[in-house]
Each structure stands twice: as C-alpha cells, then as structure tokens.
mmCIF file of C-alpha atoms in Angstrom:
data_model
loop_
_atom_site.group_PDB
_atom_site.id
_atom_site.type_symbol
_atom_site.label_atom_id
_atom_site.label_comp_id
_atom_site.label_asym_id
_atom_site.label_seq_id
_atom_site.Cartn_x
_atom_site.Cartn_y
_atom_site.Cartn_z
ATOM 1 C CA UNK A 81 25.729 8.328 27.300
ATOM 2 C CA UNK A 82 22.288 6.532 28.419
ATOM 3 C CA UNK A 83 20.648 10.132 27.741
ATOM 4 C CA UNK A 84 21.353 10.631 24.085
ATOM 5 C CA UNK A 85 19.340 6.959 24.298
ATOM 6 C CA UNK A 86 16.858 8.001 26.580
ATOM 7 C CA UNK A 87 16.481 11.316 23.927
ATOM 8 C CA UNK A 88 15.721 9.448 21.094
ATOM 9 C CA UNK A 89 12.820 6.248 22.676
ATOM 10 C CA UNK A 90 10.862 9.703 24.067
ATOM 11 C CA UNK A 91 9.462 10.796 20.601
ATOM 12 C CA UNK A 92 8.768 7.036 19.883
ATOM 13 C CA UNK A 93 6.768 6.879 23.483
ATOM 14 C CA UNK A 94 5.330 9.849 22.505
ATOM 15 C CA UNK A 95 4.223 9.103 19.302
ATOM 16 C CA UNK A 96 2.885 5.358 20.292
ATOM 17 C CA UNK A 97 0.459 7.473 22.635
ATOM 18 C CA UNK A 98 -0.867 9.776 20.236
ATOM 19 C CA UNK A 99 -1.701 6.925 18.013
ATOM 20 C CA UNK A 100 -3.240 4.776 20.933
ATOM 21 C CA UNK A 101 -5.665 7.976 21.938
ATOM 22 C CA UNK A 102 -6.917 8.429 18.087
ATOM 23 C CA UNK A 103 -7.054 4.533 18.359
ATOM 24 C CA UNK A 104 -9.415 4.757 21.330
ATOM 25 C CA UNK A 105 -11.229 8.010 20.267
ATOM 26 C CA UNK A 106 -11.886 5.643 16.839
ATOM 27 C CA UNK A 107 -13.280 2.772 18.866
ATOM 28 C CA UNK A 108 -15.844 5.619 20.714
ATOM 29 C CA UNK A 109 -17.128 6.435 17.351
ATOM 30 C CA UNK A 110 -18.236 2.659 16.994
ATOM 31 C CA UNK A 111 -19.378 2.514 19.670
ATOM 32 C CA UNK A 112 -21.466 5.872 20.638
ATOM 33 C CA UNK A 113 -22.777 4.921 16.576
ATOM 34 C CA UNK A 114 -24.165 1.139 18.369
ATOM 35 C CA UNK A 115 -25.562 2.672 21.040
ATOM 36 C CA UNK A 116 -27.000 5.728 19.059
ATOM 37 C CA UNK A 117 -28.534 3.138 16.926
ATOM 38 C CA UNK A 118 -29.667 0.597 19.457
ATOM 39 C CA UNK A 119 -26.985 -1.910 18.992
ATOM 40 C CA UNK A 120 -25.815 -3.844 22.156
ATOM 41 C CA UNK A 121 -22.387 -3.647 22.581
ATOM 42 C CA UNK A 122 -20.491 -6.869 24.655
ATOM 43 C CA UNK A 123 -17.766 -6.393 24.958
ATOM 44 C CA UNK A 124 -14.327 -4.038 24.391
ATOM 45 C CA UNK A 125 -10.678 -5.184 24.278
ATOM 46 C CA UNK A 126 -7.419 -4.631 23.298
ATOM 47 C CA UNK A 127 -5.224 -6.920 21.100
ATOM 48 C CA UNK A 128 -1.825 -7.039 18.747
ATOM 49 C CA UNK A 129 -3.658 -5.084 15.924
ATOM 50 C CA UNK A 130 -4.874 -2.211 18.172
ATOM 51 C CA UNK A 131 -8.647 -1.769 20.188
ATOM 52 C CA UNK A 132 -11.876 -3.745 19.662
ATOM 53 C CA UNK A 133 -15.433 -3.881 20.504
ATOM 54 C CA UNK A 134 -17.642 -7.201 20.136
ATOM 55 C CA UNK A 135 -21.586 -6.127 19.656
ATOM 56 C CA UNK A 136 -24.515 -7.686 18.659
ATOM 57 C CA UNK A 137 -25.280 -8.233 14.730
ATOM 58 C CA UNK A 138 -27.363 -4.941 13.586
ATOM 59 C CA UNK A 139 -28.983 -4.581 10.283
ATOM 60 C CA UNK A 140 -27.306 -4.026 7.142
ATOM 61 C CA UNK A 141 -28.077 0.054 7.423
ATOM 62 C CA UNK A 142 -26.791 -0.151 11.377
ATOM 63 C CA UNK A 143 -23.795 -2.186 10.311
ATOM 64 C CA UNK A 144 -22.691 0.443 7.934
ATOM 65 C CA UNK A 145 -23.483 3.492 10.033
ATOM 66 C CA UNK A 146 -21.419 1.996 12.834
ATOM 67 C CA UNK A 147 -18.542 0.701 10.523
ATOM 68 C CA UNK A 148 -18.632 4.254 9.105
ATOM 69 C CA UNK A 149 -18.229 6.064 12.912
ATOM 70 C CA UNK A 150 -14.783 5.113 13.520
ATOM 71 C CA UNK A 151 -13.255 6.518 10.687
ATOM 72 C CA UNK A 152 -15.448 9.410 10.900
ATOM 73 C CA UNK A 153 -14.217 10.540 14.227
ATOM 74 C CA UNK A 154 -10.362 10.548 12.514
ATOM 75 C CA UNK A 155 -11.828 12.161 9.661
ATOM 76 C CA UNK A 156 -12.850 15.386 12.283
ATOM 77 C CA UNK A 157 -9.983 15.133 14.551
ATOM 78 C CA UNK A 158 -7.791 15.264 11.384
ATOM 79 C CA UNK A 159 -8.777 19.366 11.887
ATOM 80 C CA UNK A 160 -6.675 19.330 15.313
ATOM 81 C CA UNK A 161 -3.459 19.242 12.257
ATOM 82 C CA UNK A 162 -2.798 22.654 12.316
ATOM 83 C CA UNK A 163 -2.163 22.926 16.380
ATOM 84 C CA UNK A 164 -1.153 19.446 17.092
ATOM 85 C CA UNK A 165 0.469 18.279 14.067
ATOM 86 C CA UNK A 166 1.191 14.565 15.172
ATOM 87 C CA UNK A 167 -2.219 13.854 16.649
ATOM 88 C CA UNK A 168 -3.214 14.742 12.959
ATOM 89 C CA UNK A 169 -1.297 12.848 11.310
ATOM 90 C CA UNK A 170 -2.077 10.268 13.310
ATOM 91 C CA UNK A 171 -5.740 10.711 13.274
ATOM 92 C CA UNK A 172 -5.133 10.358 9.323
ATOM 93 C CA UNK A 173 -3.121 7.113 9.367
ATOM 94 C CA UNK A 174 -5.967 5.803 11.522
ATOM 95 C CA UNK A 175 -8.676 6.126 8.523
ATOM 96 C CA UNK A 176 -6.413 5.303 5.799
ATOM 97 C CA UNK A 177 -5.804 1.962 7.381
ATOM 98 C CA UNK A 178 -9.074 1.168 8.935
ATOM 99 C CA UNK A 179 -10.607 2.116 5.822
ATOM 100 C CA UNK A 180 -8.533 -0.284 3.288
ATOM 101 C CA UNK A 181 -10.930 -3.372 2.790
ATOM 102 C CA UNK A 182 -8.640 -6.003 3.739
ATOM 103 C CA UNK A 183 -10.582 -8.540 5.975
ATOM 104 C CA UNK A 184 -11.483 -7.422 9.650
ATOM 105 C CA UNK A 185 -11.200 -3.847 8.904
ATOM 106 C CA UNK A 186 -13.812 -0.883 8.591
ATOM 107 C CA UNK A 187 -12.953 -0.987 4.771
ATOM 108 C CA UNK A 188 -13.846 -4.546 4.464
ATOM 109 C CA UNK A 189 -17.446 -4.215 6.345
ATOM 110 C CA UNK A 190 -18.317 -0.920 4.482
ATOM 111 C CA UNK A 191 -18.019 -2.663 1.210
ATOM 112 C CA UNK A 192 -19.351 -5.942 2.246
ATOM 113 C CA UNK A 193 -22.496 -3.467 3.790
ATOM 114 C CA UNK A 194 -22.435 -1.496 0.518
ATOM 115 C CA UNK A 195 -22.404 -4.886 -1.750
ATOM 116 C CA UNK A 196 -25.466 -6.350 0.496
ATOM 117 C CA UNK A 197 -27.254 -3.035 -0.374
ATOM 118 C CA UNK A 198 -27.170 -3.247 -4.145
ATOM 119 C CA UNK A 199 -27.334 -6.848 -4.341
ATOM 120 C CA UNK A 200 -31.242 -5.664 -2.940
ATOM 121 C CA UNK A 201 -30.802 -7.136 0.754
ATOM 122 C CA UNK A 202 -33.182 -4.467 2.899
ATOM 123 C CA UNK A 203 -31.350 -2.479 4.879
ATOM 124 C CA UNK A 204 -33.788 -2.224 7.851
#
C-alpha cells in the first residue's frame, strides 16, 4: 500500500527539481548580466518565493539589462521542450511569472527601468 503513495510524491519531487534548476539557471542569468556589466553582486540566497541575489545599484541601462537576463535564460532553455518536455515547461512558467510586473519581480523592474527611460532619466 505505501508504494502506490510513494508512486504518486515521485513526479511531484521530480517536478519541484526541475523547477528549482530553471530557478537557479534564472538567477545565473542575473547574475553573469551584473558581472558582465560591472555590477557587484553581495550576496545570493534562497527564500519562500524561490532564489535571490542582492547587488549593488547599477544604472538605469545596467538595471534593465540585468532584470532582462533572467528571463532571457528561460526564454532559450524553453528550446530544451521538445527533448525534455517538463524542464520546458518549466523554463516557461519561470518567465511568465518573473516577468508579470507585480512588485519585486523582473516585470516590475523592467517597467519601472523602461518608465525612468522615457520619463528622460540617462541611462548611463
């Protein structure tokens, strides 16, 4: 009986796993972008809503490069679909979350970058 149990939590494991590594392959797009662009990073972390990384305050044009990386990196590993369907998927679920501009999110600092921008704030 504790098999048919044990049957059914292994695709949950499973899945929680995939979506941690596109999770932590998101959070090396931020931060290869800081570095890339000369942005200290301070620190990295985990916490109830998933990975983080803590860097120094970059330009406008830096903030929205690096805000951009995360998703970016789902965006390409999205193409791994057609062999490994649930990383995929996952990969997808990934941007279309971090990319909704609700407060803390990549979507909130790529619109509050963006607004800065046309509001005539130099990006340099």
């Amino acid at each position: 009986m504790h098999w048919v149990w044990l049957r059914w939590f292994q695709p949950v494991v499973f899945g929680f796993g995939v979506g941690v590594v596109a999770m932590i392959l998101h959070e090396c797009g931020h931060l290869a972008a800081a570095v890339a662009l000369g942005v200290r990073v301070k620190r990295i972390g985990v916490r109830w809503k998933g990975v983080f990384t803590v860097r120094e305050q970059g330009t406008v044009r830096q903030n929205l490069l690096i805000a951009l990386a995360g998703p970016s990196v789902n965006l390409l590993l999205i193409a791994v679909g057609p062999w490994f369907p649930m990383f995929g998927l996952a990969n997808l679920c990934c941007v279309l979350v971090n990319m909704l501009p609700i407060q803390g999110s990549d979507g909130f600092r790529v619109a509050d970058c963006w607004r800065r921008i046309r509001e005539g704030e130099p990006a340099n």
